[in-house]
mmCIF file of C-alpha atoms in Angstrom:
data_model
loop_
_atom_site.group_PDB
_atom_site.id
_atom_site.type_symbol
_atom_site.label_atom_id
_atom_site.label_comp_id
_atom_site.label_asym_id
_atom_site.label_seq_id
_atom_site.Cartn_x
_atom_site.Cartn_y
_atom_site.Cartn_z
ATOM 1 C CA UNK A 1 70.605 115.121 99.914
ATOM 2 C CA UNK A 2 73.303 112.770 97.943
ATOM 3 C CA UNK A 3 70.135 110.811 96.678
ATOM 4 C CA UNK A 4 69.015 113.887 95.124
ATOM 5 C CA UNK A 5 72.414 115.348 93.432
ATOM 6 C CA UNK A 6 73.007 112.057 92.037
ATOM 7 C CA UNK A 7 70.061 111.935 90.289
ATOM 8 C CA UNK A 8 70.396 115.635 89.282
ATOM 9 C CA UNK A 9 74.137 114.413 87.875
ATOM 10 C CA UNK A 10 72.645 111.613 86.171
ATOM 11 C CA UNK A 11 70.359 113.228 83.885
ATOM 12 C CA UNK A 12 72.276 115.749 83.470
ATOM 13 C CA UNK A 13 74.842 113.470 81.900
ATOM 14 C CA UNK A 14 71.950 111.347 79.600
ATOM 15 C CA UNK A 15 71.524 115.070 78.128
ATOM 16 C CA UNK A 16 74.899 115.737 77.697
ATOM 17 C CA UNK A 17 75.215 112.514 76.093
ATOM 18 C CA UNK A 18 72.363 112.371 73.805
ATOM 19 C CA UNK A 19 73.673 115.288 72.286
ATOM 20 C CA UNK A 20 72.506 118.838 71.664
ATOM 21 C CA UNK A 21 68.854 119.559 70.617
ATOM 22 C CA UNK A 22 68.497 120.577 67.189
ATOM 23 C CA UNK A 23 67.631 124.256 66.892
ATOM 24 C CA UNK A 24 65.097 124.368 64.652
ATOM 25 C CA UNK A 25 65.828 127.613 63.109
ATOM 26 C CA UNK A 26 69.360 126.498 62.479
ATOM 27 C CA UNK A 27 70.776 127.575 58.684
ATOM 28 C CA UNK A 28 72.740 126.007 56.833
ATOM 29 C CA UNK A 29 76.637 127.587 55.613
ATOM 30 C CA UNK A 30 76.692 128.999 52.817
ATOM 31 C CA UNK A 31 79.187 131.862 51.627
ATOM 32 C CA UNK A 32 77.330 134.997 51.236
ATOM 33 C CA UNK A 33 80.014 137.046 49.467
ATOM 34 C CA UNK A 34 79.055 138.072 45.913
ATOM 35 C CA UNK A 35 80.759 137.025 42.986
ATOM 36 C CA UNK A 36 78.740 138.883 40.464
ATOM 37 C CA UNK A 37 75.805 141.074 40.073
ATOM 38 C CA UNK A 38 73.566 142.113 37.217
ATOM 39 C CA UNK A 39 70.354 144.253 37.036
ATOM 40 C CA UNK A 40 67.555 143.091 35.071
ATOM 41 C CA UNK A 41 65.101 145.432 32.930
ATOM 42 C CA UNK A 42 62.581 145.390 35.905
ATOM 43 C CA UNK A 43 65.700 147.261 38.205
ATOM 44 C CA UNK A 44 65.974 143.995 39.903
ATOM 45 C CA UNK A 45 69.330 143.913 41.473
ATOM 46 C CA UNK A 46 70.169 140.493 41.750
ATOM 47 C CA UNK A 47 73.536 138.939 43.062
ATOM 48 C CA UNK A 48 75.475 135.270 42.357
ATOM 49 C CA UNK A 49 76.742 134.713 45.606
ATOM 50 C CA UNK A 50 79.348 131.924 46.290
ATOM 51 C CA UNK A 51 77.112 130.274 48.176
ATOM 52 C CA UNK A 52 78.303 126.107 48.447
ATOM 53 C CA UNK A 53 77.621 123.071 46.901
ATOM 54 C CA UNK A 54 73.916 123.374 46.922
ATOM 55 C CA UNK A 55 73.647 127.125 45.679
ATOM 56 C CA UNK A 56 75.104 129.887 43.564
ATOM 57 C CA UNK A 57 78.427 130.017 41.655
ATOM 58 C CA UNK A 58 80.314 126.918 43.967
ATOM 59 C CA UNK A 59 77.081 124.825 43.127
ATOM 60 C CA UNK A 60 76.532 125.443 39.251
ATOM 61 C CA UNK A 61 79.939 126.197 38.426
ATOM 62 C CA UNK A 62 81.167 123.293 39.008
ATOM 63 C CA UNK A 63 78.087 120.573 38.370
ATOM 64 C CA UNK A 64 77.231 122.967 35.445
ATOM 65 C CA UNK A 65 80.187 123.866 33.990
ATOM 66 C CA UNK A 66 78.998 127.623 33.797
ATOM 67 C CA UNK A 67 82.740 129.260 34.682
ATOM 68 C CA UNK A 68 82.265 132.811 33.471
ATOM 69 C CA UNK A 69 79.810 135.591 34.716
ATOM 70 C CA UNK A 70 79.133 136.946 31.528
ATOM 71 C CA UNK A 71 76.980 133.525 30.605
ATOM 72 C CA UNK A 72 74.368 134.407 33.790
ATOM 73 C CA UNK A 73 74.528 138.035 33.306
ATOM 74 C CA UNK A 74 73.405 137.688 29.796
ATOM 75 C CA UNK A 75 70.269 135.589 30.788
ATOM 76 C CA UNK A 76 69.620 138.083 33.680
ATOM 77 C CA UNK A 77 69.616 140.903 31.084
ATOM 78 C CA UNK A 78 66.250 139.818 29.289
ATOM 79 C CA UNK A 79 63.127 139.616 30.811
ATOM 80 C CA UNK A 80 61.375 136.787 33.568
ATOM 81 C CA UNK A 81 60.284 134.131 31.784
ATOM 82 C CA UNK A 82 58.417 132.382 34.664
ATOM 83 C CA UNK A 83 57.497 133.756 38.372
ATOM 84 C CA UNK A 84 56.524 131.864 41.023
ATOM 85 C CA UNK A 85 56.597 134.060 44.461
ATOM 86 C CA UNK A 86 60.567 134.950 45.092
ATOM 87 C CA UNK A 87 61.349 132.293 42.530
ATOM 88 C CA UNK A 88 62.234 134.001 39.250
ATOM 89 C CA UNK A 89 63.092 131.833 36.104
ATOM 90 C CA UNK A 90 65.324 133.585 33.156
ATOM 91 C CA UNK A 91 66.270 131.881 29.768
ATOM 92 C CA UNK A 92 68.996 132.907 27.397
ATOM 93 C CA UNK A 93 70.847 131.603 24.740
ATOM 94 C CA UNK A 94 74.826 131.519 24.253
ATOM 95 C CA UNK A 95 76.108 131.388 20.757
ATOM 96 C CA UNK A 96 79.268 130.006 18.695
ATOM 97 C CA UNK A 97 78.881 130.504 15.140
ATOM 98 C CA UNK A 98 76.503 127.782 14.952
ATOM 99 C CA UNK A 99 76.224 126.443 18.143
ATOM 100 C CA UNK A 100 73.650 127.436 20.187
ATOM 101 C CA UNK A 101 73.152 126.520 23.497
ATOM 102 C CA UNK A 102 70.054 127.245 25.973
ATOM 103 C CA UNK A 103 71.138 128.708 29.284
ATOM 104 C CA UNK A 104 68.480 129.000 32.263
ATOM 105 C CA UNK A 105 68.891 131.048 35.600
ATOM 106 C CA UNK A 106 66.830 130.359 38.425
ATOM 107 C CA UNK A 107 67.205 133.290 41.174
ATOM 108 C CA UNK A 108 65.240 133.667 44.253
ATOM 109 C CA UNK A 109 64.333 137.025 44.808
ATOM 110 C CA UNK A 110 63.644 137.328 48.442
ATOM 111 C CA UNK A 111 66.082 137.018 51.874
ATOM 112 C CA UNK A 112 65.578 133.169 52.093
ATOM 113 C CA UNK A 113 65.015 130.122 50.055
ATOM 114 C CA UNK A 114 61.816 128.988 49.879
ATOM 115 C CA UNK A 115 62.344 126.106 51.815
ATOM 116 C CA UNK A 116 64.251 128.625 54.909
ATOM 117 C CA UNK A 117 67.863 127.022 54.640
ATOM 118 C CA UNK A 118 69.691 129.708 53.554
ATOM 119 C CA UNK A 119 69.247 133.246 54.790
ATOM 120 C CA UNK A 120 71.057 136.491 52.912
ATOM 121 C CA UNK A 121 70.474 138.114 55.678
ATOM 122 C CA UNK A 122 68.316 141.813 56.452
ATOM 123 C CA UNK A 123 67.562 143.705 53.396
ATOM 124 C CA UNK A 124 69.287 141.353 50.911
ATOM 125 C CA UNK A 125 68.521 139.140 48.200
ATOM 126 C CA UNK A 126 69.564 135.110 47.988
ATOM 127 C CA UNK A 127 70.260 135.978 44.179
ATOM 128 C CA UNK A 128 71.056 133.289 41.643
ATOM 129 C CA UNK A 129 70.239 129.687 43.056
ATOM 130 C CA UNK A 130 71.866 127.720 40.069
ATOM 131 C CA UNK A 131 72.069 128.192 36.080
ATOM 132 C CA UNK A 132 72.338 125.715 33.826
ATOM 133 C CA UNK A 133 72.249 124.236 29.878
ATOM 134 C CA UNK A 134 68.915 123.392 28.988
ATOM 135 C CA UNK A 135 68.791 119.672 27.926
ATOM 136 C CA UNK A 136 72.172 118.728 29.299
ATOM 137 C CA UNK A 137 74.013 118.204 32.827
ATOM 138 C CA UNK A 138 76.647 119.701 31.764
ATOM 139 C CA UNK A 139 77.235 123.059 29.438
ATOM 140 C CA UNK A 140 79.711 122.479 26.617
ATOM 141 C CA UNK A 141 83.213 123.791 26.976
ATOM 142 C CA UNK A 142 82.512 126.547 24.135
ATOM 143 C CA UNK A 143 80.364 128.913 26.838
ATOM 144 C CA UNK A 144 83.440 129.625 28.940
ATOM 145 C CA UNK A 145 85.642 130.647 26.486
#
């Protein structure tokens, strides 16, 4: 009988030590609270969520430099340019006086990301994924002001 609860204790312990299992429906954080929201002419709803570092307005506002919701709103307000599934593609342009400036918006239109990471959750919408300056990695100062 001790023969057999030591080995019992032992593997339990090698599991214990190796670590959890990965669950492989496991999401990843992301802050689901909207920041903005804009309709498009289709009645699309669509939200810019926090999100984090690899979505939505803590992703592009910072590696984009897009600071201001007006700047996505505006590209949401004009038609889809591309459609792929979910994946929704707008373009807009933000002017100066003479500058000019390219803005695109990719949203995903559907609970999760196409690749399952992130879940909105039941009858919600991901929303924007990231927006960004055509041609640049970084939108010029001018578009926040």
């Amino acid at each position: 009988m001790k023969l057999i609860s030591a080995i019992v204790a032992t593997a339990a312990g090698a599991a214990l030590a190796a670590g959890p299992v990965p669950d492989a429906s496991a999401q990843r954080y992301w802050n689901k609270k909207v920041r903005c929201e804009q309709t498009d002419p289709e009645g699309r709803v669509i939200p810019t969520r926090y999100g984090n570092g690899e979505l939505g307005w803590n992703h592009f506002s910072g590696k984009h430099n897009i600071k201001r919701c007006r700047i996505v709103e505006a590209a949401l307000a004009g038609k889809v340019d591309k459609k792929n599934g979910g994946r929704l593609e707008y373009h807009g342009v933000a002017r100066n006086g003479t500058r000019l400036v390219n803005i695109v918006v990719i949203v995903q239109y559907a609970r999760r990301t196409a690749d399952g990471e992130y879940d909105a959750g039941k009858g919600k919408k991901v929303g924007v994924i990231t927006a960004y300056c055509k041609g640049v990695n970084k939108c010029p100062d001018w578009i926040n002001q």
